[in-house]
Coordinates of C-alpha atoms in Angstrom, one line a residue:
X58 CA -6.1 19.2 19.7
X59 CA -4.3 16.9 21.3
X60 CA -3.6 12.8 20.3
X61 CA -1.5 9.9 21.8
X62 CA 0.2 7.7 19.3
X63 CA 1.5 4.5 20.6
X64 CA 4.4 2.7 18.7
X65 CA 4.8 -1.2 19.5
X66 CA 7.5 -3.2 19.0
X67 CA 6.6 -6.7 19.2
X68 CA 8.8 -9.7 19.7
X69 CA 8.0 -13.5 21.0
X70 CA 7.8 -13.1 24.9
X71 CA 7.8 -9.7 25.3
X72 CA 7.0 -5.9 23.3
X73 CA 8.4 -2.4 23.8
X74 CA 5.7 0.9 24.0
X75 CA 6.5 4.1 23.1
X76 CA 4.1 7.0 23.6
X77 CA 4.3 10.4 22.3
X78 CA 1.7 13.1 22.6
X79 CA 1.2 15.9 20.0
X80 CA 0.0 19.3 20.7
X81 CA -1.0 22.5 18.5
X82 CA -1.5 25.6 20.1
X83 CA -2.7 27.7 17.2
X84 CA -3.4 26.5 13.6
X85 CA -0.2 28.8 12.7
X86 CA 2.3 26.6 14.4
X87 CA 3.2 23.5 13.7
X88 CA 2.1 20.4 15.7
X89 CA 5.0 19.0 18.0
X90 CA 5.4 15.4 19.5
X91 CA 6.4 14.9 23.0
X92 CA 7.8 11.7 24.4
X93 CA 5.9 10.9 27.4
X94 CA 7.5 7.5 28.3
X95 CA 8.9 3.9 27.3
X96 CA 8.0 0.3 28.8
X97 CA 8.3 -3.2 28.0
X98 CA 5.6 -5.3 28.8
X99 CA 5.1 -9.4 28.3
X100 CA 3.2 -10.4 25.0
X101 CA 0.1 -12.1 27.3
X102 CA -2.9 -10.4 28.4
X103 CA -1.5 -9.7 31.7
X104 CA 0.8 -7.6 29.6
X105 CA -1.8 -6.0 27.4
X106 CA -3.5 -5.1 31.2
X107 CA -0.4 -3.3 32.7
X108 CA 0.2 -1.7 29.3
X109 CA -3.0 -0.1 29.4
X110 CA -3.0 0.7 33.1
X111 CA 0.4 2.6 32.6
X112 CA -0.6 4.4 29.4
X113 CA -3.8 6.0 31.8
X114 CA -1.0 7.1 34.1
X115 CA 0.6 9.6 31.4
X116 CA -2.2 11.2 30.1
X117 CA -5.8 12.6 31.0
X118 CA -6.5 12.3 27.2
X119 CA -9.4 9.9 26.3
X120 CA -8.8 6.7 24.4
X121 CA -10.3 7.5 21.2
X122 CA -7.3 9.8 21.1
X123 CA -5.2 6.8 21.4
X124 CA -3.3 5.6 18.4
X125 CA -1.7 2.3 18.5
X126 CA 0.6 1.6 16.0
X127 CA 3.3 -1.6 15.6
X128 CA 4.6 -3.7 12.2
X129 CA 2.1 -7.3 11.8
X130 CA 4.2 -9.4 13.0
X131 CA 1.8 -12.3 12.8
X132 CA 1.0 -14.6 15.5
X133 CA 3.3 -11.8 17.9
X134 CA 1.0 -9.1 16.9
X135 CA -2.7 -10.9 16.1
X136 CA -3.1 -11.8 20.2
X137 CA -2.5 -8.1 21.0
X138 CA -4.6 -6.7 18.6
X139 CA -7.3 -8.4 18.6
X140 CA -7.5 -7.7 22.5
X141 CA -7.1 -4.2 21.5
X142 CA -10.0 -4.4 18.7
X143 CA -12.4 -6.2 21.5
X144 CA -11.6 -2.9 23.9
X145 CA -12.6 -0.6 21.8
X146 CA -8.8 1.1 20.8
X147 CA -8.1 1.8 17.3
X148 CA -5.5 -0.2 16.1
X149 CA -2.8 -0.1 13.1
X150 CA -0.7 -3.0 12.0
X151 CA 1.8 -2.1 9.4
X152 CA 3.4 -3.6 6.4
X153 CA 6.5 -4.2 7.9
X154 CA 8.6 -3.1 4.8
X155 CA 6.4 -0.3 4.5
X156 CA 7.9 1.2 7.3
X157 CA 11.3 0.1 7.1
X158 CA 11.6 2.2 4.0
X159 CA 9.7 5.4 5.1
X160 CA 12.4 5.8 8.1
X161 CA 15.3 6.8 5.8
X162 CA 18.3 6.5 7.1
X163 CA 18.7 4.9 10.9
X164 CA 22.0 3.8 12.5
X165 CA 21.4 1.6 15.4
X166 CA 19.0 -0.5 16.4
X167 CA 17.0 -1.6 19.6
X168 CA 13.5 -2.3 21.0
X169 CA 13.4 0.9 22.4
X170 CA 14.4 2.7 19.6
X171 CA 12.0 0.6 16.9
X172 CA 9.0 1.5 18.9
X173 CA 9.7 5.1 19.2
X174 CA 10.0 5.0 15.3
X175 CA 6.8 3.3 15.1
X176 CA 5.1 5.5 17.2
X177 CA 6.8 8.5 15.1
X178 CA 5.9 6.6 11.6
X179 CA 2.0 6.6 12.5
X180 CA 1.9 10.7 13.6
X181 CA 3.4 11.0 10.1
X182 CA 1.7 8.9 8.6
X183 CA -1.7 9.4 10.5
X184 CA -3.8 10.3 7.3
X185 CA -3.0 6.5 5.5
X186 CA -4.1 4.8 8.4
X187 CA -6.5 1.5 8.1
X188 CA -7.5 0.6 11.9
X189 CA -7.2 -3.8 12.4
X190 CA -10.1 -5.7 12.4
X191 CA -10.3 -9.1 12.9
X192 CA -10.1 -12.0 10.6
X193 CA -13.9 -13.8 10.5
X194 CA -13.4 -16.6 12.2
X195 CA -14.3 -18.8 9.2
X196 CA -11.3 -17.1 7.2
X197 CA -9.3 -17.6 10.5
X198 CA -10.3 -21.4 10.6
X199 CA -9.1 -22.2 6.8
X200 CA -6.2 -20.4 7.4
X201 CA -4.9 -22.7 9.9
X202 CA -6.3 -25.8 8.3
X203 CA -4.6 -24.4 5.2
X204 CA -1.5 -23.7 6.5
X205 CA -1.2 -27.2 8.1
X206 CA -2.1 -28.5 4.9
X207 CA 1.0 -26.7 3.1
X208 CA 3.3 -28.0 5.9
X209 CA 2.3 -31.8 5.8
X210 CA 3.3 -31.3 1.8
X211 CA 6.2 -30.2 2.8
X212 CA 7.2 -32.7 5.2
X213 CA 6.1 -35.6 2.7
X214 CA 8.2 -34.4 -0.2
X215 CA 11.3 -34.2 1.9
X216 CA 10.5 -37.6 3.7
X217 CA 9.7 -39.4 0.4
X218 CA 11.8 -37.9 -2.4
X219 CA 15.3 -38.3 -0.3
X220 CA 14.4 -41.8 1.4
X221 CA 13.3 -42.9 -2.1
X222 CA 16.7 -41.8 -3.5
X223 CA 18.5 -43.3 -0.8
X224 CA 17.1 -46.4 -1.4
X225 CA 17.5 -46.3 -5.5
X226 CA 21.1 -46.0 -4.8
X227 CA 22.6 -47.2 -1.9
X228 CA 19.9 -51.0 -1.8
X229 CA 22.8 -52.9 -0.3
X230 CA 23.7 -51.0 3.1
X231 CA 20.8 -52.2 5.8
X232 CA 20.4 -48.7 7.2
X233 CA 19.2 -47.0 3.8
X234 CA 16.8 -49.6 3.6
X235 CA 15.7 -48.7 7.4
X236 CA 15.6 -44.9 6.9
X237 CA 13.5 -45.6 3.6
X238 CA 11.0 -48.1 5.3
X239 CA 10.6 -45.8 8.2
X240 CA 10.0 -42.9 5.9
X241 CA 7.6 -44.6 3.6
X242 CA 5.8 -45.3 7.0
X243 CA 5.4 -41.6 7.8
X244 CA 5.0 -40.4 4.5
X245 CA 1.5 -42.9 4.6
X246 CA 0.9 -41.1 8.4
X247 CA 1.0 -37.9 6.4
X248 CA -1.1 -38.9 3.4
X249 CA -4.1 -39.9 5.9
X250 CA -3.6 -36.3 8.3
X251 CA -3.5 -35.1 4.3
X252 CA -6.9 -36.4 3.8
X253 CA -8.5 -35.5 7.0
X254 CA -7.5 -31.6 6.7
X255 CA -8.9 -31.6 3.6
X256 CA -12.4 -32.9 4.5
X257 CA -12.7 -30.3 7.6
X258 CA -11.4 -27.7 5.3
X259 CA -15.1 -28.6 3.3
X260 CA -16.3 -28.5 6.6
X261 CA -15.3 -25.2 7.0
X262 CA -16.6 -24.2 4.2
X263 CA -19.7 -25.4 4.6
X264 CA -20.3 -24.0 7.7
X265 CA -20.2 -20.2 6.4
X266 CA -22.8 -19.7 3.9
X267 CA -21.4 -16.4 2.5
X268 CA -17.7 -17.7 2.0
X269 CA -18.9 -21.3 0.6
X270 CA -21.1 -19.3 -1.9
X271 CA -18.1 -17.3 -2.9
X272 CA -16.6 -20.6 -3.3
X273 CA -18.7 -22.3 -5.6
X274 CA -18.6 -18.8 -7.6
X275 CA -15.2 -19.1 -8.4
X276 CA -14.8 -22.6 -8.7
X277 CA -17.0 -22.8 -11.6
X278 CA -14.0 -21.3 -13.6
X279 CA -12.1 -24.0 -15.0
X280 CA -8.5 -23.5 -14.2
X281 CA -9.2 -22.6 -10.2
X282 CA -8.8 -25.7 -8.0
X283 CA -10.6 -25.6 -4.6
X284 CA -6.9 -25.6 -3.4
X285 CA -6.8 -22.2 -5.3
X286 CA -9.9 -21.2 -4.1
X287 CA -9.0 -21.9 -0.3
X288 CA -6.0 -19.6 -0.9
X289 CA -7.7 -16.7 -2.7
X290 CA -10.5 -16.4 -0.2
X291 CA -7.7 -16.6 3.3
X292 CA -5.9 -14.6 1.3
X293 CA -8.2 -11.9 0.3
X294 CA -10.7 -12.2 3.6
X295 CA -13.5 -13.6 1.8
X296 CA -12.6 -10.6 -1.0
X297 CA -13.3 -7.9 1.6
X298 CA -9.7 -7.3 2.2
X299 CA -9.4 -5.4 -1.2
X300 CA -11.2 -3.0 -2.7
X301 CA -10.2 -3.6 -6.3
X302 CA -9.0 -6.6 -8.3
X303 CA -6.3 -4.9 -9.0
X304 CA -4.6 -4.1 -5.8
X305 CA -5.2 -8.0 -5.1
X306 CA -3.6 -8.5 -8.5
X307 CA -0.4 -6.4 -7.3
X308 CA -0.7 -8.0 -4.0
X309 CA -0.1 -11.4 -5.6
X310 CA 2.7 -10.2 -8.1
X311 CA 0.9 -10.4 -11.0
X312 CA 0.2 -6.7 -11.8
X313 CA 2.3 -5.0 -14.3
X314 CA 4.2 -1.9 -13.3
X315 CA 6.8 0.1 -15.7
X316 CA 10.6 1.0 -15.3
X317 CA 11.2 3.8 -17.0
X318 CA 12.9 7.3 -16.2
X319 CA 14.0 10.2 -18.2
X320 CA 15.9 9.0 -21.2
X321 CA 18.5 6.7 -20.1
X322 CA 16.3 4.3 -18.3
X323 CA 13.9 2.0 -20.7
X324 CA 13.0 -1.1 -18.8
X325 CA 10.0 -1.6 -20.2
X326 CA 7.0 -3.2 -18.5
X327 CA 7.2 -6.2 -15.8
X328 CA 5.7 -7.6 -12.3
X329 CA 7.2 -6.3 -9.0
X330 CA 9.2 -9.4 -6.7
X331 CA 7.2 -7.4 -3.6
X332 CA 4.8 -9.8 -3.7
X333 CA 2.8 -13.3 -1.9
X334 CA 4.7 -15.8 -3.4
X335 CA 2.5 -18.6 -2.2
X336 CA -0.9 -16.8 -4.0
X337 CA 1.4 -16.4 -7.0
X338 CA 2.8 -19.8 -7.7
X339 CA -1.3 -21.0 -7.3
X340 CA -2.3 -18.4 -9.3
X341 CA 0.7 -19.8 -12.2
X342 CA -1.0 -23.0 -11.9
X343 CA -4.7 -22.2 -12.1
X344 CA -3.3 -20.3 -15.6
X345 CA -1.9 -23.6 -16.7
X346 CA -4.7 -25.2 -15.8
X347 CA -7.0 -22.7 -17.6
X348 CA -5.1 -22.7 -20.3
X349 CA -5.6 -26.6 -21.5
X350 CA -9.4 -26.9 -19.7
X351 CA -10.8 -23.4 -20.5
X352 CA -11.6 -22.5 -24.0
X353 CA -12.1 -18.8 -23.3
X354 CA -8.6 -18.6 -21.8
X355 CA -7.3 -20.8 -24.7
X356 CA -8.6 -18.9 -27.0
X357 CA -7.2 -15.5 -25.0
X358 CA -4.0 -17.5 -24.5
X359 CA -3.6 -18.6 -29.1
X360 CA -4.9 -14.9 -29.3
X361 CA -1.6 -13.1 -27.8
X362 CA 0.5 -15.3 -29.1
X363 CA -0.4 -14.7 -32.9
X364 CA 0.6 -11.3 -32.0
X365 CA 3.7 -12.0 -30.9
X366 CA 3.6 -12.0 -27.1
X367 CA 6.0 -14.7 -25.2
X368 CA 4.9 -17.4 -23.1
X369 CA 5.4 -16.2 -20.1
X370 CA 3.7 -12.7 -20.7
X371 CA 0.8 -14.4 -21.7
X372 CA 1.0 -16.6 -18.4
X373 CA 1.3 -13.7 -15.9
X374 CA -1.6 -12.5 -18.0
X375 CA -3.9 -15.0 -17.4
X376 CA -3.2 -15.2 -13.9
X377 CA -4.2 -11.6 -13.9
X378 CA -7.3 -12.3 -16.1
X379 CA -8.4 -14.5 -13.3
X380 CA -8.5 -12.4 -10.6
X381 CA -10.3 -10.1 -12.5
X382 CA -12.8 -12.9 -13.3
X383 CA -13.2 -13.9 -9.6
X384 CA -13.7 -10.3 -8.4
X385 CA -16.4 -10.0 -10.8
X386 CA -17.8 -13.2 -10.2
X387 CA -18.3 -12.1 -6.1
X388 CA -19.5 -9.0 -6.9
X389 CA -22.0 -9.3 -9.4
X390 CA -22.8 -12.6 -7.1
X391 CA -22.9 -14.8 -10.5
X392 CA -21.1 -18.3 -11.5
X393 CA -18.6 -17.7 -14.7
X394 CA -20.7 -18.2 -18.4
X395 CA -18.9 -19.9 -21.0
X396 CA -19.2 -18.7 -24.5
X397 CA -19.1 -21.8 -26.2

């Protein structure tokens, strides 16, 4: 049996291919990996076309034999993919991490050389693969409109808090009290764009029956924010993207793991740093929230603490005990019941 496996590098203009074709003569010897060729192609569609077009020229094999393989890159990789998806080729984006650590060790490094690894990480890897599939397009949507959101917050705390300073302290030069006027005067540009992205981002909402029911499920937890909410459905494709609430949970940092090995090592139990920093900082939020609005979390929360437990323990645990509560919520297709 014979398969192609395809290793893409991607960068912003431009990606590397690497193909290699395996072979197995008997089901005594071992499969081996041939490298049939490299190229570098632009990252358009014309590109995607030539790719394609050269990838027929090395091999008779038929395309679902093809393996395509290359690190999510984001916005690099998405274009490409999808493309791929809409064709009918099977697809992998990678964890870029992920692969980093399964090479071992690898002096040098070039285009050429990442996409041959790639291509060598999915043969070997072959068995753990999860083929792409597109976003829906309502996910897609809030994503951006999210995203947007995040960077207008951004841009008004820096605007505001060091014009505002510069003003507080330095209310005699003429310039500081220009720079502050002209930042207040954005800052209100922002606060309006801040308004308007929020009302599509209902719109959006709206518009998708399935995701805005999902919505409304978990929002009738006290503690989770619609700007929670937004995040945990982009985040977790409308919760489709994982199969348990506890890969989400580890996903967003707030899954316990232990340290421990032979007798030396006792580092007890924590959270791992590999995680979405953005879900968890939400998620540490909606527990604060929770905590103060939500009687069955407060009551969880005085619980733990009688035994002992710290504050921050508890915290991580309730951002856990959320997920779990929103997974359940979508799949039994119920709003949350309060037992007071």
């Amino acid at each position: 049996m014979e398969n192609l496996f395809i290793g893409i590098d991607y960068s912003k203009k431009s990606f590397d291919v690497s193909a290699y074709i395996s072979s197995e003569k008997s089901k005594e010897e071992k499969m081996k990996l041939h490298l049939l060729g490299h190229q570098n192609f632009s990252n358009d569609e014309t590109g995607y076309i030539q790719m394609l077009s050269w990838l027929g020229t090395l091999t008779s094999l038929s395309p679902k034999h093809w393996l395509f393989c290359g690190e999510d890159s984001g916005l690099y990789s998405y274009s490409m993919s999808h493309y791929l998806y809409i064709k009918g080729f099977s697809i992998w984006l990678e964890n870029p991490l992920h692969m980093k650590r399964s090479m071992g060790l690898v002096r040098g490094k070039s285009d050429k050389k990442d996409s041959g690894l790639i291509a060598l990480y999915s043969y070997r890897f072959r068995d753990r693969r999860v083929d792409f599939v597109p976003k829906q397009d309502t996910i897609q949507r809030l994503q951006d409109l999210e995203a947007y959101r995040h960077r207008l917050i951004k841009a008004k705390k820096l605007l505001g808090d060091s014009s505002k300073e510069l003003n507080l302290y330095e209310q005699t030069r003429d310039t500081a009290v220009l720079v502050y006027e002209k930042s207040m005067e954005l800052v209100e540009q922002i606060e309006s764009q801040l308004k308007e992205v929020e009302v599509q981002i209902q719109q959006v909402l709206k518009s998708d029956k399935e995701v805005y029911d999902n919505y409304e499920r978990i929002t009738s937890v006290k503690g989770i924010s619609w700007k929670t909410a937004v995040v945990l459905l982009i985040y977790s494709h409308n919760f489709t993207r994982f199969e348990t609430a506890r890969q989400f949970a580890c996903y967003a940092g707030v899954a316990p793991f232990e340290y421990s090995s032979g007798t030396s090592v006792k580092g007890g139990t924590h959270t791992s740093r590999l995680a979405n920093m953005r879900v968890k900082s939400l998620l540490g939020m909606a527990a604060m929230s929770a905590k103060r609005f939500n009687k069955d979390i407060a009551e969880y929360y005085n619980s733990k603490k009688e035994k002992g437990k710290s504050h921050r323990v508890i915290m991580n645990n309730i951002s856990n005990k959320l997920i779990h509560i929103c997974f359940a919520l979508v799949r039994h297709q119920t709003m949350y019941q309060y037992t007071y």
